[in-house]
Protein backbone atom coordinates (compact mmCIF):
# COMPACT_ATOMS: atom_id res chain seq x y z
CA MET A 1 -111.45 -83.45 -62.23
CA SER A 2 -114.17 -82.03 -60.52
CA THR A 3 -117.91 -82.46 -60.71
CA ASP A 4 -119.22 -79.24 -59.75
CA GLY A 5 -118.89 -76.99 -62.69
CA THR A 6 -115.48 -75.46 -61.42
CA ASP A 7 -112.54 -77.93 -63.01
CA GLU A 8 -109.89 -76.95 -65.49
CA SER A 9 -111.17 -78.01 -68.34
CA SER A 10 -112.40 -74.87 -69.64
CA TRP A 11 -111.77 -70.86 -69.08
CA GLU A 12 -113.85 -68.11 -68.36
CA LEU A 13 -114.87 -66.16 -71.36
CA ASP A 14 -115.00 -62.27 -71.61
CA PRO A 15 -118.63 -61.34 -72.46
CA GLU A 16 -117.15 -58.07 -74.27
CA ASP A 17 -114.47 -60.34 -76.47
CA GLU A 18 -115.81 -60.76 -80.14
CA SER A 19 -114.43 -64.13 -80.20
CA GLY A 20 -117.66 -65.15 -78.47
CA ALA A 21 -118.95 -65.96 -81.72
CA VAL A 22 -116.34 -68.78 -82.46
CA ILE A 23 -117.02 -70.12 -79.07
CA ALA A 24 -120.65 -70.15 -78.92
CA THR A 25 -120.72 -72.18 -82.46
CA VAL A 26 -118.34 -74.72 -80.91
CA GLY A 27 -120.87 -75.07 -78.07
CA ARG A 28 -123.63 -75.67 -80.28
CA GLN A 29 -121.86 -77.95 -82.25
CA LEU A 30 -121.21 -80.10 -79.03
CA LYS A 31 -125.00 -79.94 -77.92
CA ILE A 32 -125.96 -81.08 -81.45
CA TRP A 33 -123.58 -83.92 -81.25
CA ARG A 34 -124.93 -84.77 -77.40
CA GLU A 35 -128.02 -84.91 -78.31
CA ALA A 36 -127.60 -86.90 -81.59
CA ALA A 37 -126.04 -89.61 -79.41
CA GLY A 38 -129.11 -89.67 -77.07
CA LEU A 39 -127.04 -88.35 -74.28
CA ASP A 40 -128.47 -85.74 -71.59
CA ARG A 41 -126.13 -83.47 -70.19
CA ALA A 42 -125.77 -85.05 -66.84
CA LYS A 43 -124.99 -88.58 -68.38
CA PHE A 44 -122.77 -86.79 -70.98
CA GLY A 45 -120.91 -85.14 -68.03
CA GLU A 46 -120.70 -88.52 -66.06
CA ARG A 47 -119.13 -90.06 -69.18
CA MET A 48 -116.54 -87.06 -69.35
CA GLY A 49 -115.81 -86.96 -65.79
CA TYR A 50 -117.16 -83.23 -65.58
CA GLY A 51 -120.37 -81.90 -64.12
CA ALA A 52 -123.63 -81.04 -65.73
CA ASN A 53 -123.32 -77.64 -64.75
CA LEU A 54 -120.09 -76.84 -67.02
CA ILE A 55 -121.44 -79.03 -70.05
CA TYR A 56 -124.15 -76.47 -69.73
CA LYS A 57 -122.13 -73.35 -69.58
CA ILE A 58 -119.64 -74.74 -72.61
CA GLU A 59 -122.88 -75.42 -74.82
CA ARG A 60 -124.22 -72.03 -74.12
CA GLY A 61 -120.76 -70.63 -75.00
CA ALA A 62 -119.96 -69.13 -71.57
CA ARG A 63 -117.22 -71.21 -71.16
CA ILE A 64 -114.32 -71.75 -73.52
CA PRO A 65 -113.48 -75.97 -73.74
CA ARG A 66 -109.79 -76.51 -73.56
CA PRO A 67 -107.95 -79.00 -76.26
CA GLU A 68 -108.17 -82.05 -74.11
CA PHE A 69 -111.82 -81.61 -72.92
CA LEU A 70 -112.86 -81.55 -77.32
CA ASP A 71 -110.54 -84.66 -77.48
CA LYS A 72 -112.51 -86.22 -74.52
CA ALA A 73 -115.91 -85.50 -76.02
CA ASP A 74 -114.81 -86.58 -79.70
CA GLU A 75 -113.92 -89.89 -78.06
CA VAL A 76 -117.26 -90.35 -75.93
CA LEU A 77 -119.40 -89.16 -78.83
CA GLY A 78 -117.85 -91.07 -81.48
CA ALA A 79 -117.38 -87.90 -83.36
CA GLY A 80 -114.63 -89.49 -85.53
CA GLY A 81 -112.40 -86.65 -85.15
CA LYS A 82 -115.00 -83.86 -85.92
CA ILE A 83 -115.17 -82.60 -82.68
CA ALA A 84 -111.19 -82.61 -81.93
CA ALA A 85 -110.70 -80.65 -84.98
CA MET A 86 -112.57 -77.65 -83.46
CA LYS A 87 -109.48 -77.35 -81.32
CA THR A 88 -107.85 -74.73 -84.19
CA ASP A 89 -111.19 -72.47 -83.87
CA ILE A 90 -110.56 -71.90 -80.08
CA GLN A 91 -106.66 -72.21 -80.37
CA GLN A 92 -106.78 -68.46 -80.47
CA ALA A 93 -109.82 -67.53 -78.59
CA ARG A 94 -109.05 -69.42 -75.48
CA TYR A 95 -106.32 -66.15 -74.88
CA PRO A 96 -108.06 -62.92 -73.47
CA LYS A 97 -108.26 -60.12 -76.43
CA LYS A 98 -105.48 -58.01 -75.09
CA VAL A 99 -102.86 -60.81 -75.18
CA ARG A 100 -104.10 -61.96 -78.78
CA ASP A 101 -103.84 -58.19 -79.79
CA LEU A 102 -99.90 -58.10 -78.55
CA ALA A 103 -99.35 -61.31 -79.82
CA LYS A 104 -100.72 -60.59 -83.16
CA LEU A 105 -98.16 -57.43 -83.17
CA GLU A 106 -95.53 -59.87 -82.20
CA SER A 107 -95.93 -61.92 -84.58
CA GLU A 108 -95.44 -59.39 -87.12
CA ALA A 109 -92.82 -57.54 -85.65
CA VAL A 110 -89.51 -57.12 -87.04
CA GLU A 111 -87.93 -55.11 -84.31
CA LEU A 112 -89.31 -54.77 -80.64
CA GLY A 113 -88.04 -52.65 -77.78
CA ALA A 114 -89.46 -52.22 -74.21
CA TYR A 115 -88.76 -50.70 -71.07
CA GLY A 116 -90.42 -51.92 -67.65
CA ASN A 117 -90.15 -50.87 -64.05
CA HIS A 118 -91.91 -53.33 -61.75
CA ASN A 119 -91.17 -56.94 -63.09
CA LEU A 120 -89.92 -58.38 -65.85
CA HIS A 121 -91.12 -58.19 -69.08
CA GLY A 122 -93.54 -60.76 -70.44
CA LEU A 123 -91.62 -62.47 -72.88
CA LEU A 124 -88.86 -62.98 -70.57
CA GLN A 125 -90.47 -64.61 -68.04
CA THR A 126 -90.16 -68.30 -67.19
CA GLU A 127 -93.77 -69.87 -66.47
CA GLU A 128 -93.37 -70.41 -62.73
CA TYR A 129 -91.98 -66.82 -62.26
CA THR A 130 -95.36 -65.91 -64.42
CA ARG A 131 -97.67 -67.94 -62.24
CA ALA A 132 -96.09 -66.70 -59.30
CA LEU A 133 -96.91 -63.08 -60.70
CA TYR A 134 -100.52 -63.94 -61.49
CA GLU A 135 -101.33 -65.73 -58.31
CA MET A 136 -100.42 -62.82 -56.17
CA ARG A 137 -102.37 -59.96 -58.23
CA ARG A 138 -105.30 -58.52 -55.83
CA PRO A 139 -108.40 -58.76 -56.16
CA ALA A 140 -107.05 -62.45 -56.35
CA TYR A 141 -107.63 -64.51 -59.88
CA SER A 142 -109.32 -67.68 -59.91
CA ALA A 143 -107.25 -70.51 -60.61
CA ASP A 144 -108.87 -70.93 -63.89
CA GLU A 145 -107.83 -67.26 -64.87
CA VAL A 146 -104.42 -67.90 -63.55
CA ASP A 147 -103.97 -70.83 -65.83
CA ARG A 148 -105.27 -69.18 -68.92
CA TYR A 149 -103.05 -65.94 -68.57
CA VAL A 150 -99.94 -67.96 -67.52
CA ALA A 151 -100.66 -70.11 -71.28
CA ALA A 152 -101.35 -66.93 -72.95
CA ARG A 153 -98.09 -65.56 -71.82
CA MET A 154 -95.80 -68.52 -72.54
CA ALA A 155 -97.71 -68.89 -76.28
CA ARG A 156 -96.24 -65.26 -77.04
CA GLN A 157 -92.76 -66.60 -76.25
CA GLU A 158 -92.96 -68.23 -79.84
CA ILE A 159 -91.44 -65.02 -80.95
CA PHE A 160 -87.95 -66.42 -79.97
CA GLN A 161 -88.58 -69.43 -82.61
CA ARG A 162 -89.58 -67.12 -85.80
CA GLN A 163 -87.72 -66.93 -88.49
CA PRO A 164 -86.61 -64.53 -89.86
CA SER A 165 -85.44 -63.49 -86.21
CA PRO A 166 -86.78 -60.12 -85.13
CA ALA A 167 -84.61 -57.53 -83.40
CA LEU A 168 -85.55 -57.77 -79.43
CA THR A 169 -84.26 -55.00 -77.02
CA PHE A 170 -85.42 -54.96 -73.35
CA VAL A 171 -84.25 -52.73 -70.39
CA LEU A 172 -84.77 -54.00 -67.28
CA GLU A 173 -84.75 -52.20 -63.73
CA GLN A 174 -82.09 -53.55 -61.21
CA VAL A 175 -85.06 -54.05 -58.47
CA THR A 176 -86.74 -56.50 -60.85
CA LEU A 177 -83.84 -58.63 -60.87
CA GLU A 178 -83.95 -58.78 -56.77
CA ARG A 179 -87.30 -59.01 -56.14
CA THR A 180 -87.72 -62.73 -55.35
CA ILE A 181 -91.17 -63.23 -57.32
CA GLY A 182 -92.33 -67.05 -56.45
CA GLY A 183 -89.20 -67.30 -53.69
CA ARG A 184 -85.86 -67.50 -53.86
CA ASP A 185 -85.36 -70.61 -56.12
CA VAL A 186 -88.08 -69.20 -58.64
CA LEU A 187 -85.88 -66.25 -59.05
CA ARG A 188 -82.80 -68.09 -59.49
CA ARG A 189 -83.91 -70.16 -62.41
CA GLN A 190 -85.70 -66.88 -63.78
CA LEU A 191 -82.02 -65.35 -63.71
CA LYS A 192 -80.67 -68.09 -65.38
CA HIS A 193 -83.21 -67.70 -68.29
CA LEU A 194 -82.65 -63.99 -68.68
CA LEU A 195 -78.91 -65.07 -69.37
CA ALA A 196 -79.75 -67.65 -71.56
CA VAL A 197 -82.09 -65.52 -73.64
CA SER A 198 -79.27 -62.74 -73.52
CA ARG A 199 -76.68 -64.81 -75.46
CA LEU A 200 -79.07 -65.04 -78.30
CA ARG A 201 -78.16 -63.41 -81.56
CA ASN A 202 -81.14 -61.31 -82.13
CA VAL A 203 -81.72 -60.36 -78.17
CA GLU A 204 -80.12 -57.44 -76.33
CA ILE A 205 -81.18 -57.09 -72.38
CA GLN A 206 -79.76 -54.01 -70.55
CA VAL A 207 -80.19 -53.53 -66.98
CA MET A 208 -81.12 -50.02 -65.60
CA PRO A 209 -79.29 -49.27 -61.90
CA THR A 210 -81.20 -48.53 -59.17
CA ASP A 211 -78.49 -45.51 -58.38
CA SER A 212 -78.84 -44.16 -61.79
CA GLU A 213 -79.22 -40.43 -61.08
CA ASP A 214 -80.58 -39.50 -64.73
CA HIS A 215 -83.56 -41.77 -65.80
CA ALA A 216 -85.91 -40.68 -68.63
CA GLY A 217 -87.96 -43.97 -67.70
CA MET A 218 -90.20 -42.80 -64.68
CA GLY A 219 -93.23 -42.27 -66.65
CA GLY A 220 -93.47 -46.11 -66.64
CA HIS A 221 -93.96 -49.47 -68.92
CA LEU A 222 -93.29 -48.60 -72.57
CA GLN A 223 -92.90 -50.50 -75.65
CA VAL A 224 -92.50 -49.66 -79.64
CA VAL A 225 -93.00 -52.43 -82.03
CA LYS A 226 -91.80 -52.03 -85.57
CA MET A 227 -93.83 -54.03 -88.47
CA ARG A 228 -92.68 -55.31 -91.83
CA ASP A 229 -94.25 -52.62 -93.75
CA GLY A 230 -92.30 -49.90 -91.97
CA SER A 231 -95.19 -48.96 -89.77
CA ALA A 232 -94.79 -49.00 -85.73
CA VAL A 233 -97.09 -48.90 -82.94
CA GLY A 234 -96.59 -48.28 -79.40
CA TYR A 235 -98.02 -49.95 -76.20
CA VAL A 236 -98.22 -48.64 -72.67
CA GLU A 237 -99.31 -49.81 -69.23
CA ALA A 238 -100.56 -48.42 -66.15
CA GLN A 239 -102.60 -49.64 -63.39
CA LEU A 240 -105.83 -50.23 -65.34
CA PRO A 241 -105.68 -48.88 -68.53
CA SER A 242 -103.41 -50.40 -70.91
CA ARG A 243 -103.38 -49.17 -74.77
CA LEU A 244 -102.07 -49.30 -77.88
CA ILE A 245 -100.60 -46.37 -79.41
CA THR A 246 -101.04 -45.84 -83.36
CA ASP A 247 -100.29 -41.49 -83.55
CA ALA A 248 -96.98 -41.09 -85.12
CA SER A 249 -96.24 -38.20 -83.03
CA ASP A 250 -97.06 -40.06 -79.69
CA ILE A 251 -94.77 -43.11 -80.93
CA GLN A 252 -91.97 -40.60 -81.80
CA LEU A 253 -92.08 -39.65 -78.39
CA LEU A 254 -91.79 -43.42 -77.17
CA GLU A 255 -89.00 -44.35 -79.64
CA LEU A 256 -87.14 -41.60 -78.45
CA ARG A 257 -87.81 -41.95 -74.78
CA TYR A 258 -86.65 -45.70 -75.43
CA GLY A 259 -83.72 -44.73 -77.14
CA ILE A 260 -82.75 -42.43 -74.13
CA ILE A 261 -83.33 -44.99 -71.50
CA ARG A 262 -81.03 -47.27 -73.31
CA SER A 263 -78.38 -44.96 -73.60
CA GLN A 264 -78.47 -44.32 -69.60
CA ALA A 265 -78.40 -48.47 -68.93
CA LEU A 266 -75.71 -50.62 -68.64
CA SER A 267 -74.47 -51.71 -71.92
CA PRO A 268 -75.66 -55.61 -72.91
CA ARG A 269 -72.00 -57.12 -72.06
CA GLN A 270 -72.14 -54.91 -68.61
CA SER A 271 -75.60 -56.13 -67.90
CA ARG A 272 -75.00 -60.03 -68.35
CA ALA A 273 -71.84 -59.64 -65.93
CA PHE A 274 -74.76 -57.78 -63.38
CA ILE A 275 -77.17 -60.65 -64.01
CA GLU A 276 -74.38 -63.02 -63.11
CA LYS A 277 -73.56 -61.17 -60.07
CA VAL A 278 -77.29 -61.23 -58.69
CA LEU A 279 -77.43 -64.87 -59.30
CA GLY A 280 -74.52 -65.54 -57.32
CA GLU A 281 -75.83 -63.39 -54.57
CA THR A 282 -79.35 -65.01 -54.71
């Protein structure tokens, strides 16, 4: 742990994120408990093992405390579990808003179809592969930001444990199976993970060969999520803007395009064989 306020016991808060009210409330409660215990920020930070600057940022709602920080604060301040209980309040707020929106959609999905053209879909990534992706971003993310985004992406993978199981289909570009993100060992473990996921009864993974002459997915990443109530939502990504699609005609277009992409890709059985071949050559 660090004493300069840049440690990993908290995450930066997006000032445009409406979850700020929750984080501000948690910060105020921490300040109330600290003052009631007769501790200034420096003394409290010393007992916690963190710098006074970090304590200040958390108390004013500018930083999101990690669960372990709240556990330690509860112990130091003798709160009898009252501070630790606030972990539930920040569980969702600690993730970026865009990720929370995606996770909410995925938690309500009965069917999800996704095509990606430059890296593996987030729901299919191993933790080390995800970390390698975020660590290569330019401009560079801070270590704190990398941790936050990795944790958020891994949390979304709870969709695989949901019951009843949603139908999940993915189309991957061949190049995403061959690019050594994180190094050869990371890629090998990622390929093994893909094979394991592809064997789940509610999951179908397909590969789009690089030598395919006809390709309906040249417009880039797309995702269509169908909900329990029969509605559907689309999601598209670009270099900077990423947006949800709710217009019925646009969703119909994405569904049509995704269906064609799937028809042009290798079948799920052929795709497993292809991934096994790439794994053997990696």
